[in-house]
CSV table of C-alpha atoms in Angstrom, one decimal:
chain,number,residue,atom,x,y,z
A,22,MET,CA,-2.4,22.6,16.7
A,23,SER,CA,-5.6,21.9,18.4
A,24,THR,CA,-9.0,21.0,16.5
A,25,SER,CA,-10.4,24.2,18.3
A,26,GLU,CA,-7.8,26.7,16.7
A,27,GLN,CA,-8.9,25.8,13.1
A,28,TYR,CA,-12.4,26.1,13.9
A,29,LYS,CA,-12.1,29.5,15.4
A,30,PRO,CA,-13.2,32.8,13.6
A,31,GLY,CA,-10.2,34.7,12.0
A,32,TYR,CA,-8.3,31.3,11.7
A,33,VAL,CA,-6.4,31.4,8.3
A,34,PRO,CA,-3.7,28.7,7.5
A,35,SER,CA,-0.2,29.8,7.0
A,36,PHE,CA,0.9,30.5,3.3
A,37,GLN,CA,2.5,27.1,2.1
A,38,PRO,CA,2.7,27.0,-1.6
A,39,GLN,CA,2.7,23.3,-3.5
A,40,ASP,CA,4.4,22.8,-7.1
A,41,SER,CA,1.7,20.3,-8.3
A,42,ILE,CA,-1.9,20.2,-8.8
A,43,PRO,CA,-4.1,19.2,-7.2
A,44,GLY,CA,-1.6,19.2,-4.4
A,45,HIS,CA,-0.8,16.7,-1.6
A,46,GLN,CA,-2.4,16.3,1.8
A,47,HIS,CA,0.4,15.0,3.5
A,48,LYS,CA,2.4,18.3,2.8
A,49,LEU,CA,-0.2,20.5,4.4
A,50,ASP,CA,0.3,21.9,7.9
A,51,PRO,CA,-1.9,21.5,9.7
A,52,GLU,CA,-3.8,18.4,7.9
A,53,PRO,CA,-7.3,19.2,7.4
A,54,HIS,CA,-9.9,17.4,9.8
A,55,ASP,CA,-11.3,14.2,8.4
A,56,ILE,CA,-13.6,13.5,11.5
A,57,GLU,CA,-13.1,16.0,14.2
A,58,LEU,CA,-15.8,18.2,14.4
A,59,ALA,CA,-16.2,21.9,15.5
A,60,ASP,CA,-17.3,20.9,19.0
A,61,GLY,CA,-14.1,19.0,19.6
A,62,SER,CA,-16.1,15.7,19.1
A,63,LYS,CA,-15.4,13.1,16.5
A,64,TYR,CA,-17.9,12.0,13.9
A,65,LYS,CA,-20.4,9.3,15.3
A,66,PRO,CA,-21.4,6.8,12.8
A,67,ALA,CA,-24.9,5.3,12.9
A,68,GLY,CA,-24.8,2.4,10.3
A,69,LYS,CA,-26.7,4.8,7.6
A,70,LEU,CA,-24.6,3.0,5.0
A,71,GLN,CA,-24.4,-0.5,6.0
A,72,GLY,CA,-23.6,-3.1,3.3
A,73,LYS,CA,-23.5,-0.5,0.6
A,74,LYS,CA,-20.8,-0.4,-2.2
A,75,ALA,CA,-19.7,3.1,-2.9
A,76,PHE,CA,-17.3,4.5,-5.9
A,77,VAL,CA,-15.5,7.9,-4.7
A,78,SER,CA,-13.2,9.6,-7.2
A,79,GLY,CA,-10.5,12.0,-5.6
A,80,GLY,CA,-10.7,10.1,-2.2
A,81,ASP,CA,-7.1,10.1,-1.6
A,82,SER,CA,-7.2,13.7,0.2
A,83,GLY,CA,-9.2,16.7,1.2
A,84,ILE,CA,-13.1,16.5,0.9
A,85,GLY,CA,-12.8,13.1,-1.0
A,86,ARG,CA,-10.8,11.7,1.8
A,87,SER,CA,-13.2,12.6,4.6
A,88,VAL,CA,-16.1,11.3,2.3
A,89,ALA,CA,-14.2,7.8,2.1
A,90,ILE,CA,-13.7,7.9,5.9
A,91,LEU,CA,-17.1,8.7,6.6
A,92,PHE,CA,-18.8,6.2,4.4
A,93,ALA,CA,-16.6,3.5,5.8
A,94,LEU,CA,-17.5,4.4,9.2
A,95,GLU,CA,-21.1,4.2,8.3
A,96,GLY,CA,-20.4,0.7,6.8
A,97,ALA,CA,-19.7,1.0,3.3
A,98,ASP,CA,-17.1,-0.8,1.3
A,99,LEU,CA,-15.4,1.4,-1.3
A,100,SER,CA,-13.4,2.1,-4.5
A,101,ILE,CA,-11.2,5.2,-4.2
A,102,VAL,CA,-9.9,6.6,-7.6
A,103,HIS,CA,-6.9,8.7,-7.2
A,104,LEU,CA,-4.1,10.2,-9.7
A,105,PRO,CA,-1.0,7.9,-9.8
A,106,GLU,CA,1.2,10.6,-8.3
A,107,LYS,CA,-1.1,10.9,-5.3
A,108,GLN,CA,-0.5,7.1,-4.0
A,109,LYS,CA,0.9,8.1,-0.5
A,110,ASP,CA,-2.2,10.2,0.2
A,111,ALA,CA,-4.3,7.1,-1.1
A,112,GLU,CA,-2.5,4.8,1.1
A,113,ASP,CA,-2.8,7.1,3.8
A,114,THR,CA,-6.5,7.4,3.5
A,115,VAL,CA,-6.7,3.5,3.5
A,116,ALA,CA,-4.7,3.4,6.6
A,117,LYS,CA,-7.1,6.0,8.4
A,118,ILE,CA,-10.0,3.8,7.2
A,119,HIS,CA,-8.6,0.6,8.7
A,120,GLU,CA,-7.7,2.3,11.9
A,121,TYR,CA,-11.1,3.9,12.4
A,122,THR,CA,-12.9,0.8,11.2
A,123,ALA,CA,-10.7,-1.7,12.9
A,124,GLY,CA,-10.2,-3.4,9.7
A,125,LYS,CA,-13.7,-4.2,9.1
A,126,ARG,CA,-14.0,-2.3,5.6
A,127,THR,CA,-13.0,-3.3,2.3
A,128,VAL,CA,-11.3,-0.5,0.3
A,129,GLN,CA,-10.0,-0.8,-3.2
A,130,LEU,CA,-7.5,1.7,-4.7
A,131,LEU,CA,-7.6,2.7,-8.5
A,132,ALA,CA,-4.5,4.6,-9.5
A,133,LEU,CA,-6.2,6.3,-12.5
A,134,ASP,CA,-6.2,9.5,-14.6
A,135,LEU,CA,-9.8,10.2,-15.2
A,136,THR,CA,-9.3,12.7,-18.0
A,137,LYS,CA,-8.5,9.7,-20.2
A,138,GLU,CA,-11.7,8.4,-21.6
A,139,ASP,CA,-10.6,4.5,-21.3
A,140,ASN,CA,-10.0,5.0,-17.7
A,141,ARG,CA,-13.5,6.1,-16.8
A,142,LYS,CA,-15.1,3.0,-18.0
A,143,LYS,CA,-11.9,1.0,-16.6
A,144,ALA,CA,-12.6,2.5,-13.1
A,145,ILE,CA,-16.1,1.5,-13.1
A,146,ASP,CA,-15.3,-2.0,-14.5
A,147,ALA,CA,-13.0,-2.5,-11.7
A,148,HIS,CA,-15.3,-1.6,-9.0
A,149,ILE,CA,-17.9,-4.1,-10.4
A,150,LYS,CA,-15.3,-6.8,-10.5
A,151,ALA,CA,-14.3,-6.1,-6.7
A,152,PHE,CA,-17.7,-5.6,-5.1
A,153,GLY,CA,-20.3,-6.8,-7.8
A,154,ALA,CA,-22.8,-3.8,-7.1
A,155,LEU,CA,-22.5,0.0,-7.0
A,156,ASP,CA,-24.8,1.8,-4.6
A,157,SER,CA,-23.3,5.2,-4.6
A,158,LEU,CA,-21.4,7.0,-7.1
A,159,ILE,CA,-19.7,9.9,-5.5
A,160,LEU,CA,-17.7,12.2,-7.9
A,161,ASN,CA,-15.4,14.4,-6.1
A,162,HIS,CA,-12.2,14.9,-8.3
A,163,GLY,CA,-11.6,18.1,-9.9
A,164,THR,CA,-9.0,20.7,-10.7
A,165,GLN,CA,-8.8,24.4,-10.9
A,166,LYS,CA,-5.9,27.1,-11.4
A,167,ALA,CA,-6.4,30.9,-10.7
A,168,VAL,CA,-6.0,33.1,-13.9
A,169,GLU,CA,-6.9,37.0,-13.5
A,170,SER,CA,-7.8,37.7,-17.1
A,171,ILE,CA,-9.7,35.6,-19.4
A,172,LEU,CA,-6.9,37.0,-22.3
A,173,ASP,CA,-4.4,35.0,-20.2
A,174,LEU,CA,-6.5,31.6,-19.9
A,175,SER,CA,-5.0,29.2,-22.4
A,176,SER,CA,-7.0,27.0,-24.4
A,177,GLU,CA,-5.1,24.1,-23.2
A,178,LEU,CA,-6.0,24.8,-19.7
A,179,TRP,CA,-9.8,25.6,-20.6
A,180,HIS,CA,-10.0,22.0,-22.2
A,181,HIS,CA,-7.9,20.3,-19.3
A,182,VAL,CA,-10.4,21.8,-16.7
A,183,PHE,CA,-13.6,20.8,-18.6
A,184,ASP,CA,-12.1,17.3,-19.3
A,185,THR,CA,-11.4,16.9,-15.6
A,186,ASN,CA,-14.2,18.6,-13.9
A,187,ILE,CA,-17.3,17.7,-16.3
A,188,HIS,CA,-16.6,15.6,-19.2
A,189,SER,CA,-15.3,12.8,-16.9
A,190,PHE,CA,-18.4,13.0,-15.0
A,191,PHE,CA,-20.5,12.4,-18.4
A,192,TYR,CA,-18.7,9.4,-19.0
A,193,LEU,CA,-18.4,8.0,-15.6
A,194,VAL,CA,-22.3,8.3,-15.3
A,195,LYS,CA,-22.5,6.5,-18.6
A,196,ALA,CA,-20.4,3.7,-17.4
A,197,ALA,CA,-22.1,3.3,-13.9
A,198,LEU,CA,-25.7,3.8,-14.5
A,199,PRO,CA,-26.3,0.2,-15.8
A,200,HIS,CA,-24.9,-1.2,-12.8
A,201,MET,CA,-27.0,1.0,-10.6
A,202,HIS,CA,-30.7,0.1,-9.2
A,203,LYS,CA,-33.6,1.5,-7.6
A,204,GLY,CA,-32.4,3.3,-4.1
A,205,GLY,CA,-29.0,4.1,-5.8
A,206,THR,CA,-27.5,7.5,-5.3
A,207,MET,CA,-25.1,9.9,-7.1
A,208,VAL,CA,-23.6,13.0,-5.5
A,209,PHE,CA,-21.2,15.3,-7.1
A,210,ASN,CA,-19.0,17.8,-5.7
A,211,ALA,CA,-19.5,21.0,-7.3
A,212,SER,CA,-18.6,24.7,-5.6
A,213,VAL,CA,-20.0,27.8,-4.6
A,214,ASN,CA,-18.6,29.7,-7.3
A,215,PRO,CA,-21.1,29.3,-9.9
A,216,PHE,CA,-23.7,30.8,-7.8
A,217,VAL,CA,-21.2,34.0,-7.3
A,218,GLY,CA,-19.1,34.0,-10.4
A,219,HIS,CA,-15.3,33.7,-9.4
A,220,PRO,CA,-13.5,36.4,-11.5
A,221,GLY,CA,-10.3,34.5,-11.4
A,222,LEU,CA,-11.8,31.0,-11.9
A,223,VAL,CA,-13.7,31.6,-15.1
A,224,ASP,CA,-13.1,27.8,-16.5
A,225,TYR,CA,-13.4,26.1,-13.2
A,226,THR,CA,-16.7,28.2,-12.2
A,227,SER,CA,-18.1,27.3,-15.8
A,228,THR,CA,-17.5,23.6,-15.1
A,229,LYS,CA,-19.0,23.6,-11.6
A,230,GLY,CA,-22.3,25.4,-13.0
A,231,ALA,CA,-22.4,22.9,-15.9
A,232,MET,CA,-22.3,20.0,-13.2
A,233,VAL,CA,-25.1,21.6,-11.4
A,234,ALA,CA,-27.2,21.7,-14.7
A,235,PHE,CA,-26.0,18.2,-15.3
A,236,ALA,CA,-27.1,16.9,-12.3
A,237,ARG,CA,-30.5,18.8,-12.4
A,238,ALA,CA,-31.3,17.3,-15.6
A,239,LEU,CA,-30.0,13.8,-15.1
A,240,SER,CA,-32.1,13.6,-11.9
A,241,ASN,CA,-35.3,14.7,-13.9
A,242,GLN,CA,-34.3,11.7,-16.3
A,243,ILE,CA,-33.7,8.9,-14.0
A,244,VAL,CA,-35.1,9.6,-10.5
A,245,GLY,CA,-38.8,8.6,-11.6
A,246,GLU,CA,-37.9,5.6,-14.1
A,247,LYS,CA,-34.9,4.3,-12.2
A,248,GLY,CA,-35.4,5.5,-8.6
A,249,ILE,CA,-31.9,6.7,-8.7
A,250,ARG,CA,-31.4,10.2,-6.7
A,251,VAL,CA,-28.9,12.6,-8.0
A,252,ASN,CA,-27.9,15.6,-5.8
A,253,VAL,CA,-24.8,18.0,-5.7
A,254,VAL,CA,-23.1,19.3,-2.8
A,255,CYS,CA,-21.5,22.9,-3.4
A,256,PRO,CA,-18.6,24.0,-0.6
A,257,GLY,CA,-17.6,27.2,0.1
A,258,PRO,CA,-13.9,27.8,1.0
A,259,ILE,CA,-12.6,24.5,2.4
A,260,TRP,CA,-8.9,23.7,3.3
A,261,THR,CA,-7.7,21.1,1.1
A,262,PRO,CA,-4.7,20.3,-0.9
A,263,LEU,CA,-6.0,22.3,-4.0
A,264,ILE,CA,-5.8,25.3,-2.0
A,265,PRO,CA,-2.0,25.9,-1.7
A,266,ALA,CA,-1.5,24.3,-5.0
A,267,THR,CA,-3.8,26.6,-7.0
A,268,MET,CA,-4.3,29.8,-5.3
A,269,THR,CA,-2.1,33.1,-5.0
A,270,GLU,CA,-0.3,34.2,-1.8
A,271,ASP,CA,-2.8,37.1,-1.2
A,272,SER,CA,-5.8,34.7,-1.8
A,273,GLN,CA,-4.3,32.2,0.6
A,274,LYS,CA,-3.8,34.6,3.3
A,275,SER,CA,-7.5,35.7,3.3
A,276,PHE,CA,-8.6,32.3,2.6
A,277,GLY,CA,-11.9,31.7,4.3
A,278,SER,CA,-12.0,35.1,6.1
A,279,LYS,CA,-15.0,36.7,3.9
A,280,VAL,CA,-17.7,34.3,4.8
A,281,PRO,CA,-20.0,34.8,7.8
A,282,MET,CA,-18.0,32.5,10.1
A,283,LYS,CA,-15.1,34.1,9.2
A,284,ARG,CA,-12.9,30.7,8.9
A,285,PRO,CA,-12.2,28.0,6.3
A,286,GLY,CA,-14.3,24.9,6.3
A,287,GLN,CA,-13.1,21.4,7.1
A,288,PRO,CA,-13.4,18.5,4.9
A,289,VAL,CA,-15.5,16.7,7.5
A,290,GLU,CA,-18.0,19.6,7.4
A,291,VAL,CA,-18.7,18.9,3.5
A,292,ALA,CA,-18.2,15.2,3.9
A,293,THR,CA,-21.3,14.9,6.3
A,294,CYS,CA,-23.5,16.4,3.4
A,295,PHE,CA,-22.3,13.5,1.5
A,296,VAL,CA,-23.3,11.0,3.8
A,297,PHE,CA,-26.7,12.5,4.1
A,298,LEU,CA,-27.5,12.6,0.5
A,299,ALA,CA,-26.1,9.1,-0.2
A,300,SER,CA,-28.4,7.7,2.9
A,301,PRO,CA,-32.0,6.9,3.0
A,302,ASP,CA,-32.4,10.2,5.4
A,303,SER,CA,-32.6,12.2,2.2
A,304,GLY,CA,-35.1,9.8,0.3
A,305,TYR,CA,-37.2,12.8,-0.7
A,306,LEU,CA,-34.4,14.9,-2.1
A,307,SER,CA,-33.2,14.7,-5.7
A,308,GLY,CA,-32.0,17.3,-8.4
A,309,GLN,CA,-30.9,19.6,-5.4
A,310,THR,CA,-27.9,21.6,-4.1
A,311,MET,CA,-26.4,21.5,-0.8
A,312,HIS,CA,-24.3,24.6,0.5
A,313,PRO,CA,-21.7,24.1,3.3
A,314,ASN,CA,-20.2,27.6,2.8
A,315,GLY,CA,-19.8,29.2,6.2
A,316,GLY,CA,-23.1,30.8,6.1
A,317,SER,CA,-23.3,32.7,2.8
A,318,TYR,CA,-26.8,33.2,1.6
A,319,LEU,CA,-27.1,32.5,-2.1
A,320,GLY,CA,-30.9,32.7,-2.7
């Protein structure tokens, strides 16, 4: 399928359920766009992150993969954290980075489950050991599972979603902050859902709202004293492996059709926001949210 087809209003990916969460990118048909833009061109780097050392969680697939690729194109070396079962997707990401950068960037893969407290510090320590610096902390990993009624939402799922989506962010920030210096950036991947209140994702929506509040408070604590900026990206419906792995058939068949642009977004359309927020271009932004959501107004 051509790039232009996936960017046309009315386009919806075919129903293709996956039996594991958060899903595998190599099983998607078509695969999401990492660098191909809506006008048919490819992302044009400008050295915005030259020489930087970045940490990207969930960088094996979806939005995280595109973030990792664009950061590498902009000149950053990086650590990519991924679940052990996502090894193929992670290796595919590294292969794409080497292809697009002609092998000029260094990438470290860390197969770690970030719901485990020890693994959060282990991940940051491994990054520092490999690169000696941490300029951008990009926390993108997350999970969800649609449950229509709160009466059917188990305690186990509630705790797992919070452990993945917000508790791990707290521990990763605590481990990373001592290694970061003035000019450093943190960018978190939240969601449109806390601004609209998704009825089938009560737990997920709650964690993403907590993430926005966490970032705002953290920014107010460190941006003046330490000069480290903290911002959040809040995507709308984006075509990633999480969608076929967690959404019902009815939801998938209408995925992205309700936003003004009448199509799902592509990972590259979100990853560009991360590049902006990690670069000096956004030097006067901290504690803010960006909304790549297909035109929905959230005022």
